[in-house]
Amino acid sequence: MYNIAEGKIILYGAGCCGAVFAELLQKSGFHVECFFDRNPDKTNMQIMGIPIKQPTFLDADSLVVVCILKKAKLYEEIAEDLRQLGYRRICHIYELREERNLFRGQSLILAPDREAVLQNLHRYDNLKNHLADDLSRQVLEKILQFLLEDVDAKIPSLKIEEQYFAYDLYRRIPEEYVVDCGAFKGDVMRIFLEKNQNQFAHYLAIEPDKSYLPYLEHTAGQDADGRIEIKNCAVSDKREQLRMRNYAQEDSIVCADGEIQVQSCPLDELMKGRVCTFLKIDVEGYDKKAITGAAKLIRAQKPVIAVAAYHQESDFYEIFELLYGLYEDYHFYLRSYMNVQETILYAVPPWRLVKEKEDEVYR
C-alpha cells in the first residue's frame, strides 16, 4: 500500500478518470504536480490548473497514480514504461481503494464500500435470481468479486462497440423509436445508424452539455430525412436547474459547484404523446432519477431499456428493482463492455426477445 501523502503526486492519464481524481485530491488538500499523458495533442494544456506533460523523469520519490478504468495489460505496459523512466512508486488508482475518504462524492466505482455491499448481498442475490442467462450471472459474480476483494477480477467483457446494442438478446426492428439519454458526442448514435443501415423511425438524442452539441449535429447531418432530433436538457425525476462540470471533454457530471447550468425534465413530460421503443440511459449517476421520471412511459410502452448500472455499488440491484417494479415481465441481462465501469443492464419485453432467447424462456 502506497502512502499518498509521501512525495509528489503525478497522475498518469489526463482523461475523465484522472480529472475526477485530481479534483478529489485537491478537495482533500493534496497538491498534484502534473498529469502525464502520451497524447501529444494534450501536451501543455491544463486541467484544473494542473499542467499536462509527456511522460518524463521528474523525481524518483514521486507517486505516479495511473488513472485508467481498466487495469490488465495496458496498465502493465504503462507501469513498465514508467519504471524505465526511473519511477519506483507506481500504482493503479484501484490500488488506493482503501483510502475511501479520497473518493467520496463522485460517480465512478473506484473505492467500493465493502460494508454496504455485504449488507445488501440479499439484493444482489435477488438480482441474480432474475437474470435471464448464465453470462449475466457470471458477470454479476465477478462484479461482486471486484467490489469485495479483487481489483483484478476478470469480468467477462464484450467489445465496447456493442455496448447498448445487444442484438443477440433483443430483435432489431425497422420502426425503432430511439430515446438516447446522455447522447454525449454522438458515438452511440453513429454506431446505431451503422448497425441498422439507417432503418429507424426516429432518434431523439438528449444531451445536457452544450459543448457536445456540434458533434451530435455533425452525426445527425448524415440523416437527410430529419428523423434525428437533438434536445439540450438533462433528464431527471423533476424539473429543476442543475449544475454540471465538464471533465476533460470526456464526461460531464452533475455537481453542486459546476460551471454549467442546465434545465432538467422528466421523460414522462418530455415524451408525452410520443413513442419510444428503445430507451438508452447513461446519465452519470442520475440514471435512477431518469427511470423514476419515465415511469409512466415505461409502464405504458414497455420499451427495450439499456441502462448504465455502474455509477454506484447499489446501482446494479436498485436499477433492476425500479424496472422490475414497473414491468415484471421484463427479461433482464447484464453485460460488461470493459469492466465494472461499463456494465449495462438490459430489460427486454417478451415480444422483443430474439427467437433463441424466446425458446429458452418458454421451453
Coordinates of C-alpha atoms in Angstrom, one line a residue:
M1 CA 0.0 0.0 0.0
Y2 CA 1.4 3.4 -1.0
N3 CA 1.1 6.4 1.2
I4 CA -0.3 9.1 -1.0
A5 CA 0.9 11.8 1.5
E6 CA 4.5 11.0 0.9
G7 CA 6.3 12.7 -2.0
K8 CA 4.9 14.4 -5.1
I9 CA 1.8 13.1 -6.8
I10 CA 1.7 12.6 -10.6
L11 CA -1.5 11.4 -12.3
Y12 CA -1.0 9.4 -15.4
G13 CA -3.9 9.8 -17.8
A14 CA -5.5 13.3 -18.5
G15 CA -8.9 11.9 -19.2
C16 CA -12.1 11.8 -17.2
C17 CA -10.9 9.4 -14.5
G18 CA -7.7 11.5 -14.0
A19 CA -9.6 14.8 -13.9
V20 CA -12.2 13.5 -11.4
F21 CA -9.4 12.1 -9.1
A22 CA -7.4 15.3 -9.4
E23 CA -10.5 17.3 -8.2
L24 CA -11.0 14.8 -5.3
L25 CA -7.3 15.2 -4.3
Q26 CA -7.5 19.0 -4.4
K27 CA -10.6 19.0 -2.2
S28 CA -8.7 16.8 0.3
G29 CA -5.8 19.3 0.4
F30 CA -3.4 17.4 -1.8
H31 CA -1.2 19.0 -4.5
V32 CA -1.0 17.3 -7.8
E33 CA 2.3 18.1 -9.5
C34 CA 1.2 17.3 -13.1
F35 CA -0.6 14.9 -15.4
F36 CA 1.3 12.6 -17.7
D37 CA -0.4 11.7 -21.0
R38 CA 1.0 10.2 -24.2
N39 CA -1.4 12.1 -26.4
P40 CA 0.7 14.9 -27.9
D41 CA -2.4 17.0 -28.5
K42 CA -2.9 17.4 -24.7
T43 CA 0.7 18.4 -24.0
N44 CA 1.0 21.9 -22.4
M45 CA -2.8 22.0 -21.8
Q46 CA -4.2 22.2 -18.2
I47 CA -6.9 20.5 -16.2
M48 CA -8.0 22.4 -13.1
G49 CA -4.8 24.4 -13.3
I50 CA -2.6 21.2 -13.4
P51 CA -0.3 21.0 -16.4
I52 CA -0.3 18.1 -18.8
K53 CA 3.1 16.7 -19.8
Q54 CA 4.5 13.9 -21.9
P55 CA 5.8 11.2 -19.5
T56 CA 9.3 12.1 -18.4
F57 CA 11.5 11.7 -15.4
L58 CA 10.9 14.3 -12.6
D59 CA 11.6 12.8 -9.2
A60 CA 12.2 9.1 -8.2
D61 CA 10.2 9.6 -5.0
S62 CA 7.1 10.8 -6.8
L63 CA 4.0 8.6 -6.6
V64 CA 2.6 8.0 -10.1
V65 CA -1.1 7.0 -10.0
V66 CA -2.2 5.5 -13.2
C67 CA -5.8 6.8 -13.8
I68 CA -7.3 4.4 -16.3
L69 CA -10.5 2.5 -15.7
K70 CA -9.1 -0.8 -16.9
K71 CA -6.1 -2.4 -15.3
A72 CA -4.9 -5.6 -17.1
K73 CA -2.4 -5.4 -19.9
L74 CA -2.5 -1.6 -20.6
Y75 CA -1.6 -0.8 -17.0
E76 CA 1.3 -3.2 -17.1
E77 CA 2.7 -1.6 -20.2
I78 CA 2.3 1.9 -18.7
A79 CA 3.9 0.8 -15.4
E80 CA 6.9 -0.8 -17.3
D81 CA 7.4 2.5 -19.3
L82 CA 7.4 4.4 -16.0
R83 CA 9.9 2.1 -14.4
Q84 CA 12.2 2.5 -17.4
L85 CA 12.0 6.3 -16.9
G86 CA 13.2 5.7 -13.3
Y87 CA 10.0 5.8 -11.2
R88 CA 9.8 3.4 -8.2
R89 CA 6.4 4.2 -6.8
I90 CA 3.7 3.4 -9.3
C91 CA 0.2 2.2 -8.6
H92 CA -3.2 1.9 -10.3
I93 CA -6.0 4.1 -9.0
Y94 CA -7.8 1.0 -7.8
E95 CA -4.9 0.1 -5.5
L96 CA -5.8 3.2 -3.4
R97 CA -9.3 2.0 -2.8
E98 CA -8.6 1.6 1.0
E99 CA -8.3 5.4 1.1
R100 CA -12.1 5.7 0.8
N101 CA -12.1 9.2 2.2
L102 CA -10.4 10.3 -1.1
F103 CA -13.2 9.0 -3.3
R104 CA -16.4 10.4 -1.8
G105 CA -18.9 12.2 -3.9
Q106 CA -18.1 11.1 -7.5
S107 CA -19.9 8.8 -9.9
L108 CA -17.3 6.1 -10.6
I109 CA -16.9 2.9 -8.5
L110 CA -13.2 3.5 -7.7
A111 CA -13.3 2.6 -3.9
P112 CA -16.2 0.3 -3.2
D113 CA -18.0 0.4 0.1
R114 CA -17.5 -3.3 1.1
E115 CA -19.7 -3.0 4.2
A116 CA -22.6 -1.7 2.2
V117 CA -22.1 -4.4 -0.4
L118 CA -22.1 -7.1 2.3
Q119 CA -25.2 -5.6 3.9
N120 CA -27.1 -5.8 0.6
L121 CA -25.9 -9.2 -0.6
H122 CA -29.6 -10.4 -0.5
R123 CA -30.5 -7.7 -3.0
Y124 CA -27.6 -8.8 -5.3
D125 CA -28.9 -12.4 -4.9
N126 CA -32.4 -11.2 -5.9
L127 CA -31.0 -9.6 -9.0
K128 CA -29.0 -12.8 -9.8
N129 CA -32.2 -14.9 -9.5
H130 CA -33.9 -12.7 -12.1
L131 CA -31.1 -12.6 -14.6
A132 CA -32.1 -14.5 -17.7
D133 CA -28.8 -16.2 -18.8
D134 CA -25.6 -17.7 -17.5
L135 CA -23.4 -15.0 -18.8
S136 CA -25.4 -12.4 -16.9
R137 CA -24.9 -14.3 -13.7
Q138 CA -21.2 -14.8 -14.4
V139 CA -20.8 -11.0 -14.9
L140 CA -22.6 -10.3 -11.6
E141 CA -20.5 -12.8 -9.8
K142 CA -17.2 -11.3 -11.0
I143 CA -18.5 -7.7 -10.3
L144 CA -19.2 -8.8 -6.7
Q145 CA -15.7 -10.2 -6.5
F146 CA -14.3 -6.9 -7.7
L147 CA -16.4 -4.9 -5.2
L148 CA -15.5 -7.1 -2.2
E149 CA -11.9 -8.1 -2.6
D150 CA -10.2 -8.4 -6.0
V151 CA -9.3 -5.4 -8.2
D152 CA -8.0 -7.9 -10.8
A153 CA -11.3 -9.8 -11.1
K154 CA -11.6 -10.8 -14.7
I155 CA -15.2 -9.8 -15.7
P156 CA -16.3 -11.4 -19.0
S157 CA -16.4 -8.4 -21.3
L158 CA -17.6 -7.8 -24.9
K159 CA -16.5 -5.2 -27.4
I160 CA -17.2 -1.6 -26.5
E161 CA -18.7 -1.1 -29.9
E162 CA -21.5 -3.5 -29.0
Q163 CA -22.5 -1.5 -25.9
Y164 CA -26.3 -0.8 -25.8
F165 CA -26.8 -2.8 -29.0
A166 CA -27.1 -6.4 -27.8
Y167 CA -28.8 -7.8 -30.8
D168 CA -28.2 -11.3 -29.7
L169 CA -30.7 -10.5 -26.9
Y170 CA -33.3 -8.3 -28.5
R171 CA -34.6 -8.1 -32.0
R172 CA -33.9 -5.1 -34.1
I173 CA -36.9 -3.6 -35.8
P174 CA -37.0 -1.1 -38.8
E175 CA -39.5 1.1 -37.0
E176 CA -37.3 1.7 -33.9
Y177 CA -38.0 4.9 -31.9
V178 CA -34.9 5.6 -30.0
V179 CA -34.5 7.8 -27.0
D180 CA -30.9 8.3 -26.2
C181 CA -30.4 9.9 -22.7
G182 CA -26.8 11.1 -22.3
A183 CA -26.1 11.3 -26.1
F184 CA -22.6 12.7 -25.4
K185 CA -20.7 13.3 -28.7
G186 CA -23.0 11.0 -30.8
D187 CA -20.8 7.9 -30.7
V188 CA -23.8 5.7 -29.8
M189 CA -25.9 7.4 -32.5
R190 CA -23.3 6.8 -35.1
I191 CA -23.0 3.1 -34.2
F192 CA -26.8 2.7 -34.2
L193 CA -27.0 4.2 -37.7
E194 CA -24.3 1.9 -39.0
K195 CA -25.7 -1.2 -37.4
N196 CA -29.2 -0.5 -38.6
Q197 CA -28.3 0.9 -42.0
N198 CA -30.3 4.0 -41.4
Q199 CA -33.5 1.9 -40.9
F200 CA -35.4 3.5 -38.0
A201 CA -38.4 5.7 -37.3
H202 CA -37.0 8.4 -35.1
Y203 CA -33.9 9.1 -32.9
L204 CA -34.1 11.6 -30.0
A205 CA -30.7 12.5 -28.7
I206 CA -30.8 14.2 -25.3
E207 CA -27.6 15.9 -24.1
P208 CA -27.3 18.5 -21.3
D209 CA -23.8 19.7 -22.1
K210 CA -23.9 22.3 -25.0
S211 CA -20.2 21.7 -25.8
Y212 CA -21.1 18.3 -27.2
L213 CA -24.0 19.5 -29.5
P214 CA -21.8 20.3 -32.5
Y215 CA -20.6 16.7 -32.5
L216 CA -24.2 15.5 -32.3
E217 CA -25.3 17.8 -35.1
H218 CA -22.5 16.6 -37.3
T219 CA -23.6 13.0 -36.9
A220 CA -27.3 13.9 -37.3
G221 CA -26.4 15.6 -40.6
Q222 CA -25.8 12.2 -42.1
D223 CA -29.6 11.6 -41.9
A224 CA -31.3 13.6 -44.7
D225 CA -34.8 12.8 -43.7
G226 CA -34.9 14.8 -40.4
R227 CA -35.6 11.7 -38.3
I228 CA -32.9 12.7 -35.8
E229 CA -33.8 15.2 -33.1
I230 CA -31.4 16.8 -30.6
K231 CA -32.6 18.1 -27.3
N232 CA -30.4 20.1 -24.9
C233 CA -31.5 19.3 -21.4
A234 CA -30.9 16.8 -18.6
V235 CA -33.3 14.0 -17.6
S236 CA -34.3 13.6 -14.0
D237 CA -37.4 12.9 -11.9
K238 CA -38.5 16.5 -11.8
R239 CA -38.0 19.9 -13.4
E240 CA -35.1 21.7 -11.8
Q241 CA -31.9 23.7 -12.5
L242 CA -28.8 21.6 -12.3
R243 CA -25.1 22.4 -12.3
M244 CA -22.6 20.3 -14.2
R245 CA -18.9 20.1 -14.7
N246 CA -17.1 19.0 -17.9
Y247 CA -14.2 16.7 -17.2
A248 CA -11.5 16.9 -19.9
Q249 CA -14.2 16.9 -22.7
E250 CA -14.7 13.2 -21.9
D251 CA -17.6 13.4 -19.4
S252 CA -20.0 15.9 -17.8
I253 CA -21.2 15.2 -14.3
V254 CA -23.8 16.9 -12.1
C255 CA -22.2 18.6 -9.1
A256 CA -23.3 21.4 -6.8
D257 CA -20.4 23.8 -7.8
G258 CA -20.4 23.0 -11.5
E259 CA -19.8 25.8 -14.0
I260 CA -22.5 24.6 -16.5
Q261 CA -26.2 25.3 -15.8
V262 CA -28.9 23.2 -17.3
Q263 CA -32.6 22.5 -17.0
S264 CA -33.7 19.0 -16.2
C265 CA -37.0 17.5 -17.4
P266 CA -38.7 14.1 -16.6
L267 CA -39.1 11.9 -19.7
D268 CA -42.8 11.5 -18.9
E269 CA -43.2 15.2 -19.6
L270 CA -40.8 15.4 -22.5
M271 CA -42.2 12.3 -24.2
K272 CA -45.9 13.0 -23.6
G273 CA -47.8 11.8 -26.7
R274 CA -44.6 10.4 -28.3
V275 CA -43.4 6.9 -29.0
C276 CA -40.3 5.1 -27.5
T277 CA -39.4 1.5 -28.4
F278 CA -35.7 1.7 -27.3
L279 CA -34.6 3.7 -24.3
K280 CA -30.9 4.1 -23.6
I281 CA -29.8 5.8 -20.3
D282 CA -26.3 6.7 -19.3
V283 CA -26.5 9.9 -17.3
E284 CA -23.6 9.7 -14.9
G285 CA -25.3 8.8 -11.7
Y286 CA -28.7 10.3 -12.5
D287 CA -29.9 7.0 -14.0
K288 CA -32.3 6.1 -11.3
K289 CA -33.8 9.5 -11.3
A290 CA -34.2 9.3 -15.1
I291 CA -36.1 6.0 -14.7
T292 CA -38.3 7.4 -12.0
G293 CA -39.1 10.3 -14.2
A294 CA -40.0 7.9 -17.0
A295 CA -42.3 5.6 -15.0
K296 CA -45.4 6.3 -17.0
L297 CA -43.7 5.9 -20.3
I298 CA -42.1 2.6 -19.3
R299 CA -45.4 1.2 -17.9
A300 CA -47.4 2.2 -21.0
Q301 CA -44.9 1.5 -23.8
K302 CA -42.5 -1.1 -22.3
P303 CA -39.5 -0.3 -24.5
V304 CA -36.3 -2.2 -24.6
I305 CA -34.1 -0.5 -22.0
A306 CA -30.3 -0.4 -21.9
V307 CA -29.1 1.4 -18.8
A308 CA -25.7 2.1 -17.3
A309 CA -25.6 0.2 -14.0
Y310 CA -22.2 1.1 -12.7
H311 CA -22.0 4.6 -11.2
Q312 CA -22.6 3.4 -7.6
E313 CA -22.3 0.0 -6.0
S314 CA -26.1 -0.1 -5.4
D315 CA -27.0 0.7 -9.0
F316 CA -26.8 -2.9 -10.0
Y317 CA -29.7 -4.0 -7.8
E318 CA -31.5 -0.7 -7.3
I319 CA -32.0 -0.1 -11.1
F320 CA -33.2 -3.6 -11.5
E321 CA -35.7 -3.2 -8.7
L322 CA -37.0 0.0 -10.2
L323 CA -37.6 -1.5 -13.6
Y324 CA -39.0 -4.8 -12.2
G325 CA -41.5 -2.7 -10.2
L326 CA -42.6 -1.0 -13.4
Y327 CA -43.0 -4.2 -15.5
E328 CA -42.5 -7.6 -14.0
D329 CA -42.4 -9.4 -17.4
Y330 CA -39.1 -7.8 -18.5
H331 CA -36.3 -10.2 -19.1
F332 CA -33.0 -8.9 -17.6
Y333 CA -29.5 -9.3 -18.8
L334 CA -26.2 -7.9 -17.5
R335 CA -23.3 -7.3 -19.9
S336 CA -19.9 -5.8 -19.4
Y337 CA -18.1 -3.9 -22.1
M338 CA -14.8 -3.2 -20.4
N339 CA -15.1 -4.0 -16.7
V340 CA -17.3 -2.8 -13.8
Q341 CA -17.3 0.8 -15.2
E342 CA -19.0 -0.1 -18.5
T343 CA -21.7 -2.5 -17.3
I344 CA -25.2 -2.3 -18.9
L345 CA -28.4 -3.8 -17.6
Y346 CA -30.8 -4.7 -20.3
A347 CA -34.6 -5.0 -19.8
V348 CA -36.3 -6.7 -22.7
P349 CA -40.0 -7.2 -23.1
P350 CA -41.1 -10.7 -24.2
W351 CA -42.0 -9.7 -27.8
R352 CA -38.6 -8.3 -28.5
L353 CA -36.6 -11.3 -27.4
V354 CA -34.6 -13.0 -30.2
K355 CA -36.0 -16.4 -31.2
E356 CA -33.4 -18.4 -29.3
K357 CA -34.0 -16.5 -26.1
E358 CA -37.7 -16.8 -26.5
D359 CA -37.4 -20.5 -26.9
E360 CA -35.3 -20.7 -23.7
V361 CA -38.0 -18.7 -21.8
Y362 CA -40.9 -20.9 -22.9
R363 CA -39.2 -24.2 -23.1

